[in-house]
Short mmCIF file of C-alpha atoms in Angstrom, two decimals:
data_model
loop_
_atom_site.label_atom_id
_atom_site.label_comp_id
_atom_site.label_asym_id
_atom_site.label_seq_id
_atom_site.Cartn_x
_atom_site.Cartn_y
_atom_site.Cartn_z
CA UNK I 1070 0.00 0.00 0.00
CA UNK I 1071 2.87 2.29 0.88
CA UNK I 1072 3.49 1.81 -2.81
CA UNK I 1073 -0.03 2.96 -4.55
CA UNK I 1074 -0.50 5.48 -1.14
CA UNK I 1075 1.08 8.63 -3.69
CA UNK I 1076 -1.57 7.67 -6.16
CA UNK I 1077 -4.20 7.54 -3.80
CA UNK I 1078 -3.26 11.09 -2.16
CA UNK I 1079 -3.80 12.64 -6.01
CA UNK I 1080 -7.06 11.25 -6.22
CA UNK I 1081 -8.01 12.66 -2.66
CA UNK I 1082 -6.61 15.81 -4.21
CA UNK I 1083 -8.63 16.23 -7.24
CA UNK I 1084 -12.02 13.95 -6.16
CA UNK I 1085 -12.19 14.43 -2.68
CA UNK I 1086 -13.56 11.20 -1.36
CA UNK I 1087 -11.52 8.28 -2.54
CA UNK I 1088 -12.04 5.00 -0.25
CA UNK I 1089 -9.88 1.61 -0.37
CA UNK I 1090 -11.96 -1.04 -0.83
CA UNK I 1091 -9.23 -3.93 -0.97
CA UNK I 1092 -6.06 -4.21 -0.64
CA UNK I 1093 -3.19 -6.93 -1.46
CA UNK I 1094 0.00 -7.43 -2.80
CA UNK I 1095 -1.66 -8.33 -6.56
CA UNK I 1096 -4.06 -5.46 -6.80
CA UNK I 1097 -5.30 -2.34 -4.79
CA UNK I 1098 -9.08 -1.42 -5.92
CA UNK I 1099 -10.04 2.07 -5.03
CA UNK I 1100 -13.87 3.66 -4.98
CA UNK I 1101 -13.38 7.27 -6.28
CA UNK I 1102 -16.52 9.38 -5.82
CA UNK I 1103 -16.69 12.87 -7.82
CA UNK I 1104 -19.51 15.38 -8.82
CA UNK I 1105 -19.20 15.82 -12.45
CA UNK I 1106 -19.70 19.72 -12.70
CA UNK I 1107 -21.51 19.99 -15.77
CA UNK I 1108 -24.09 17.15 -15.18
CA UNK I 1109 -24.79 17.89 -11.72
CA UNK I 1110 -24.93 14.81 -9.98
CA UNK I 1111 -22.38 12.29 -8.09
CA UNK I 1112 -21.17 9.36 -9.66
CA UNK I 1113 -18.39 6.66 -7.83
CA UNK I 1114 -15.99 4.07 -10.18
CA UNK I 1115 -13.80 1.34 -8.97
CA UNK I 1116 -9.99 2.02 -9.95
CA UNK I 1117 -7.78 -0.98 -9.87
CA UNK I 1118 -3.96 -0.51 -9.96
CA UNK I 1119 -2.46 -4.01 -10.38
CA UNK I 1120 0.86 -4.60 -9.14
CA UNK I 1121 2.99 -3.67 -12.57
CA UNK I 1122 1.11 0.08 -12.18
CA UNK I 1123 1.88 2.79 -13.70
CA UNK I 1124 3.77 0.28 -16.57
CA UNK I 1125 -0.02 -1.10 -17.02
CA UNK I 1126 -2.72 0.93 -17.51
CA UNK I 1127 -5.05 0.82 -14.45
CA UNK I 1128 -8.55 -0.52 -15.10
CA UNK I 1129 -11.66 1.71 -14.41
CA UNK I 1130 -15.38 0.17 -13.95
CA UNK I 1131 -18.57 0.40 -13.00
CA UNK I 1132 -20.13 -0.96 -10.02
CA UNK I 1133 -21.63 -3.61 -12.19
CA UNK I 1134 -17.73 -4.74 -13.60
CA UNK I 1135 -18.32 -2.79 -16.62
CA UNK I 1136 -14.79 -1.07 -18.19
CA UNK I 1137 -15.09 2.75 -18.66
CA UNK I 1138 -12.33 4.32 -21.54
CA UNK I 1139 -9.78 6.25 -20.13
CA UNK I 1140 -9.33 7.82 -23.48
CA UNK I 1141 -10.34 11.35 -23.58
CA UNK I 1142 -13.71 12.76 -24.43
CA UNK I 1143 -12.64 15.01 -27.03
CA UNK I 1144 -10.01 12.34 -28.88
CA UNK I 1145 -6.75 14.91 -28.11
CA UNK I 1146 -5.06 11.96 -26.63
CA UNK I 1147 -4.71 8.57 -29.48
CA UNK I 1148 -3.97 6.56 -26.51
CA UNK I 1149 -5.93 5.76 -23.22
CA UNK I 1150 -2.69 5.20 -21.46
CA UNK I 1151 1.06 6.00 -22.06
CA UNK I 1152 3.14 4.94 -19.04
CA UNK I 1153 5.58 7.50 -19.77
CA UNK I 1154 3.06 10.65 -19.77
CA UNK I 1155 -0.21 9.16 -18.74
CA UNK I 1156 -1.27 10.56 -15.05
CA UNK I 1157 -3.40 8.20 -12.99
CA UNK I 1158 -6.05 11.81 -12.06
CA UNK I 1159 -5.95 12.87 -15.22
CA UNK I 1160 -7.07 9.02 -16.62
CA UNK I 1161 -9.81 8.74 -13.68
CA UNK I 1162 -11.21 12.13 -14.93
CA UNK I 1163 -11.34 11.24 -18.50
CA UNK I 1164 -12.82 8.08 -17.32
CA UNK I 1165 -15.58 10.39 -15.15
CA UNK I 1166 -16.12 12.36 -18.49
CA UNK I 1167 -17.13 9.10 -20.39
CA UNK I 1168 -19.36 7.67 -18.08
CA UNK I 1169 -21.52 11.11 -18.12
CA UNK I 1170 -21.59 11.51 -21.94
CA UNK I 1171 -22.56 7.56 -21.80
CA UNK I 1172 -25.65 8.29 -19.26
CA UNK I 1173 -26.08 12.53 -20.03
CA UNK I 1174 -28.54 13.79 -17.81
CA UNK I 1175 -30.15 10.96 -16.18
CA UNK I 1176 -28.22 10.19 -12.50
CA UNK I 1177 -26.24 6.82 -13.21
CA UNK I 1178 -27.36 4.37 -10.07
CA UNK I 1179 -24.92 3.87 -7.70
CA UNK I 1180 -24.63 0.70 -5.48
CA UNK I 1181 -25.90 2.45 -2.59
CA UNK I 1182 -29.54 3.48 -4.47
CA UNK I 1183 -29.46 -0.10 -5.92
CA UNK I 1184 -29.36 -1.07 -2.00
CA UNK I 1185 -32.02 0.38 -0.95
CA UNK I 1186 -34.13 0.07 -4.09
CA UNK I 1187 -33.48 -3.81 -3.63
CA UNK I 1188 -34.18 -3.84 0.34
CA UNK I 1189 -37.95 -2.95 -1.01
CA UNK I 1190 -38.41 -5.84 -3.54
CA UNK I 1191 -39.76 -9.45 -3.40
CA UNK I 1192 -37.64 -12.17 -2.37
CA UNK I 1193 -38.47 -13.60 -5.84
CA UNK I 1194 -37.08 -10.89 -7.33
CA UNK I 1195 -34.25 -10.81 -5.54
CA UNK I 1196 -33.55 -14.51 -6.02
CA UNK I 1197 -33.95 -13.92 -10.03
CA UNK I 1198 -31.34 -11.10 -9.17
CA UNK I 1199 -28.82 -14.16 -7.69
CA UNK I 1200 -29.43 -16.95 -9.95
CA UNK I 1201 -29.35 -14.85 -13.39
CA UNK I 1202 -26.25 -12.07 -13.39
CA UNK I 1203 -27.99 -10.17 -16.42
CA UNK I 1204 -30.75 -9.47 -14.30
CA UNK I 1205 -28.83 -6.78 -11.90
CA UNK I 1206 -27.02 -5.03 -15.42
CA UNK I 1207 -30.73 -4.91 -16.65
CA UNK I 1208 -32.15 -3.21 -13.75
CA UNK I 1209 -29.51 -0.78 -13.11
CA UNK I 1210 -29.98 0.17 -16.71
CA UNK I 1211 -33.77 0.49 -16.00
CA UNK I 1212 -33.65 1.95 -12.50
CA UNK I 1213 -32.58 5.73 -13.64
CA UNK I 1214 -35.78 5.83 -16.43
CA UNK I 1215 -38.23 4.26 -13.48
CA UNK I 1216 -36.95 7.21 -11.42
CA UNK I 1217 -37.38 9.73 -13.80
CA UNK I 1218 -41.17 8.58 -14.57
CA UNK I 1219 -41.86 8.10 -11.33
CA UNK I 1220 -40.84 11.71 -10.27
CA UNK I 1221 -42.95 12.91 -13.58
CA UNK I 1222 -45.69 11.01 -11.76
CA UNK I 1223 -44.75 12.56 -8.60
CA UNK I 1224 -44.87 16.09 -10.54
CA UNK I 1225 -48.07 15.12 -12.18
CA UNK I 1226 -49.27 14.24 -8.38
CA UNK I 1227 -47.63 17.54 -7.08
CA UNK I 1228 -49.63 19.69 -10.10
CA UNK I 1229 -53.02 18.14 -9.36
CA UNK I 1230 -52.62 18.69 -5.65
CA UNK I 1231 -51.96 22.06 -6.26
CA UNK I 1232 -55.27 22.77 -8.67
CA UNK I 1233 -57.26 20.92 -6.01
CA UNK I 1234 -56.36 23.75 -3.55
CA UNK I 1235 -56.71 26.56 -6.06
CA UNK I 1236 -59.96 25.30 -6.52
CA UNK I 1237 -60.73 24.99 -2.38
CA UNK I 1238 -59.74 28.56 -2.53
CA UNK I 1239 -61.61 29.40 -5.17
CA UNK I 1240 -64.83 27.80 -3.64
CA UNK I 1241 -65.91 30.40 -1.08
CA UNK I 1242 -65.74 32.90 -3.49
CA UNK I 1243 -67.68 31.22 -6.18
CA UNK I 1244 -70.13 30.53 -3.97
CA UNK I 1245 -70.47 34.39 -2.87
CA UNK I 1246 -70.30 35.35 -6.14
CA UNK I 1247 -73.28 32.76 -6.89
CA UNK I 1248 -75.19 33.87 -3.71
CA UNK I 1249 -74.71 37.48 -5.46
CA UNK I 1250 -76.10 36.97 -8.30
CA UNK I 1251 -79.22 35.26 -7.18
CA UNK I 1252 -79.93 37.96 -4.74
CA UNK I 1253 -79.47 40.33 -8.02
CA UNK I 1254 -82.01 37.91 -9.39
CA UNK I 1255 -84.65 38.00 -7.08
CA UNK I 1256 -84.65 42.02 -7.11
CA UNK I 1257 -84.96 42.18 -10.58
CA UNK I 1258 -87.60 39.81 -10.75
CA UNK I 1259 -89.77 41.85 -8.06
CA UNK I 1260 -88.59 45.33 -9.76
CA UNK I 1261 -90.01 43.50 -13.00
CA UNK I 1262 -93.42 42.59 -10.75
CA UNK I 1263 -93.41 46.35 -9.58
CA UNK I 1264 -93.28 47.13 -12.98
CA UNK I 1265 -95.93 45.16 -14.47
CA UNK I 1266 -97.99 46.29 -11.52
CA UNK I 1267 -97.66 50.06 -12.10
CA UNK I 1268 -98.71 49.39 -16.03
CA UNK I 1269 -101.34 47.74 -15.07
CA UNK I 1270 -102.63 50.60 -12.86
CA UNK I 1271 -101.28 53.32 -15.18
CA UNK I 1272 -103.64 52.85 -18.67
CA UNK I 1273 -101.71 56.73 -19.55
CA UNK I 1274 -98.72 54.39 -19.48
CA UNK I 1275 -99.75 51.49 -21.53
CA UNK I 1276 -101.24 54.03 -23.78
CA UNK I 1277 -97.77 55.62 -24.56
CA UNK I 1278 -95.41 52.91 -23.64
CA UNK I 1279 -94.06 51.81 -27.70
CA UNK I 1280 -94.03 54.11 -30.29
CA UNK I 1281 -97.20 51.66 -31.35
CA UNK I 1282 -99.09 52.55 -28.17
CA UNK I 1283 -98.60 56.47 -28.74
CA UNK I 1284 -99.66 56.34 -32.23
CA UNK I 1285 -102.58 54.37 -31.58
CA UNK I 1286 -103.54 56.50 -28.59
CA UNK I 1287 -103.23 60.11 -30.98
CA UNK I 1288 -105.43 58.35 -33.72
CA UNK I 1289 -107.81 57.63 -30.70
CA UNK I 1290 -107.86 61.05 -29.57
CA UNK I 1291 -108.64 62.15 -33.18
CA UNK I 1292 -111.18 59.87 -33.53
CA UNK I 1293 -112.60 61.17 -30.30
CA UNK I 1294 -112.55 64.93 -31.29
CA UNK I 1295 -114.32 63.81 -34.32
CA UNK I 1296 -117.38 62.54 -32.48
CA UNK I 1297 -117.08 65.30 -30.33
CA UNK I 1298 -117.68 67.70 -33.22
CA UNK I 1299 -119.82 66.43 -34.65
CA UNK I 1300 -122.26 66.15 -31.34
CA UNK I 1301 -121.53 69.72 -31.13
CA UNK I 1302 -122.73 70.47 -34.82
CA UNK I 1303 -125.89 68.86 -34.18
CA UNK I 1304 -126.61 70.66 -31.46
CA UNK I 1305 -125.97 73.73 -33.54
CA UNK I 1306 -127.86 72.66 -36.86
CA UNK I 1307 -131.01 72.23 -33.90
CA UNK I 1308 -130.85 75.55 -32.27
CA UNK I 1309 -132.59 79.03 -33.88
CA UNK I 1310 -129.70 81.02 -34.38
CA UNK I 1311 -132.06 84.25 -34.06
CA UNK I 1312 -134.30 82.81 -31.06
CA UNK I 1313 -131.40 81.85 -28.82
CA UNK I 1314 -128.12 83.28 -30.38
CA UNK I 1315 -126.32 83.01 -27.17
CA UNK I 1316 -126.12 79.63 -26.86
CA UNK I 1317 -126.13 79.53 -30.61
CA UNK I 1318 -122.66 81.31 -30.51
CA UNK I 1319 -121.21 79.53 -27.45
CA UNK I 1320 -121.75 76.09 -29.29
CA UNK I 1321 -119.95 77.79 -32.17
CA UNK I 1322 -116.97 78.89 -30.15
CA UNK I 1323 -116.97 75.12 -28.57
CA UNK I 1324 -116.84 73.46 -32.09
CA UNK I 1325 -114.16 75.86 -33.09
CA UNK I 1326 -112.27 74.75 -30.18
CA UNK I 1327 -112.50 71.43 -30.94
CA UNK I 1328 -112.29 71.78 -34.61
CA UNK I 1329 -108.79 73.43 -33.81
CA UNK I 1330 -107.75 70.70 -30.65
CA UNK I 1331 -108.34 67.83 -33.33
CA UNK I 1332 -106.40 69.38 -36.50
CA UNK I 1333 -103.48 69.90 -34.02
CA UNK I 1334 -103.56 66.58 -32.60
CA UNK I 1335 -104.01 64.62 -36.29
CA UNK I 1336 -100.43 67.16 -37.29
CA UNK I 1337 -98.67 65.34 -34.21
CA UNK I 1338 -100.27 61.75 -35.36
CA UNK I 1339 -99.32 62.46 -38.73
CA UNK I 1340 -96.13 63.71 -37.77
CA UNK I 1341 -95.31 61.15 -35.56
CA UNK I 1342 -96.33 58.41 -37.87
CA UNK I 1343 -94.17 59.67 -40.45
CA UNK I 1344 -91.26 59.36 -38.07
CA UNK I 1345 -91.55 55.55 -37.76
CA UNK I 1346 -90.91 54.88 -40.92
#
């Protein structure tokens, strides 16, 4: 260990939280845990240096075994390893680099939420898990898209949740508002019924309520002075203009009157008539 122990101090360095998981004269495997900046989230590889390190490349993998290229992203570097140049920090972050642009923005699963994902299942799923090995690769390749619809879902949840209460809020109001309106109802409706009731004891309304109503009441009124007139010339035509000329003259006077009352009232009928259409 005394050996590797410079190696391990420049992961500490540049990762932070490097553990030793094993440790023998053949092989040291290291668990390096880093938050890749740009993605956000923590990921943790295995590093084994074998016992010819640094004059063999060291091997980076998964948690499930699987080999991530030390090679880097952009493809400056023909060669994952060069014993001569190659640093082991720089190697573990190209390796870091790959595993994000191989996963890019869902959270890889670690060993630790594969733990306590399992501790939830079925025994029979757990004893699929132990007697097939493709079964564990498979569901740590499904477990980050089962996260990500279950927190839609969850989102989904969260969004209805929120509309319900909006709409618990919004309850006391409509109901106000409804109570409102009604009460704006009912006083129209007995403003309508005082209304109808003042027609109905008004006829001088009803008469002159529509244009209709007004003309029909003016051709009344003519037809009224008409009769009128001519009660008043038969009274006249009966009378002895030199027996009684006083009352002779006053019935004269009367059916000019009217005469005159009538002619202006069929002008505003007319007149009013014309203005209809």
């Amino acid at each position: 260990m005394l050996r590797m122990q410079p190696y391990v101090d420049e992961l500490k360095s540049r990762f932070g939280k490097v553990t030793v998981i094993h440790n023998s004269s053949a092989e040291t495997l290291l668990q390096v845990e880093h938050v890749i900046p740009d993605r956000g989230y923590a990921a943790v590889l295995c590093v084994t240096l074998g016992v010819h390190f640094p004059r063999t490349p060291p091997i980076v993998t998964y948690f499930d075994g699987r080999k991530i290229s030390l090679a880097s992203p952009d493809g400056s570097a023909p060669d994952a390893w060069d014993p001569s140049k190659s640093k082991l920090v720089d190697a573990v972050g190209n390796a870091f680099a790959n595993l994000a642009n191989l996963w890019g923005s869902v959270v890889p699963p670690s060993m630790e939420l594969l733990t306590s994902q399992l501790s939830s299942l079925s025994d029979s799923m757990l004893q699929d898990i132990v007697s097939n090995p493709n079964c564990l690769e498979s569901y740590a390749y499904q477990l980050p898209f089962f996260k990500a619809i279950r927190d839609a879902s969850c989102q989904t949840i969260d969004d209805i949740e929120r509309v319900a209460n909006e709409n618990l809020k919004l309850q006391p109001v409509v109901e106000n508002l409804r109570a409102e309106v009604e009460g704006l109802q009912r006083s129209l409706e007995q403003n309508v019924q005082s209304m109808q009731k003042m027609l109905r004891a008004t006829p001088l309304l009803n008469s002159i309520g529509t244009p209709e109503s007004l003309a029909k009441t003016l051709a009344t009124d003519v037809r009224t002075l008409d009769a009128q007139c001519e009660e008043i010339a038969k009274k006249i035509l009966q009378l002895d203009c030199a027996t009684d000329k006083f009352r002779f003259d006053n019935l004269l006077e009367e059916y000019r009157e009217k005469a005159k009352e009538r002619h202006f009232i069929d002008l505003k009928r007319r007149a009013y008539c014309a203005s209809l259409t």
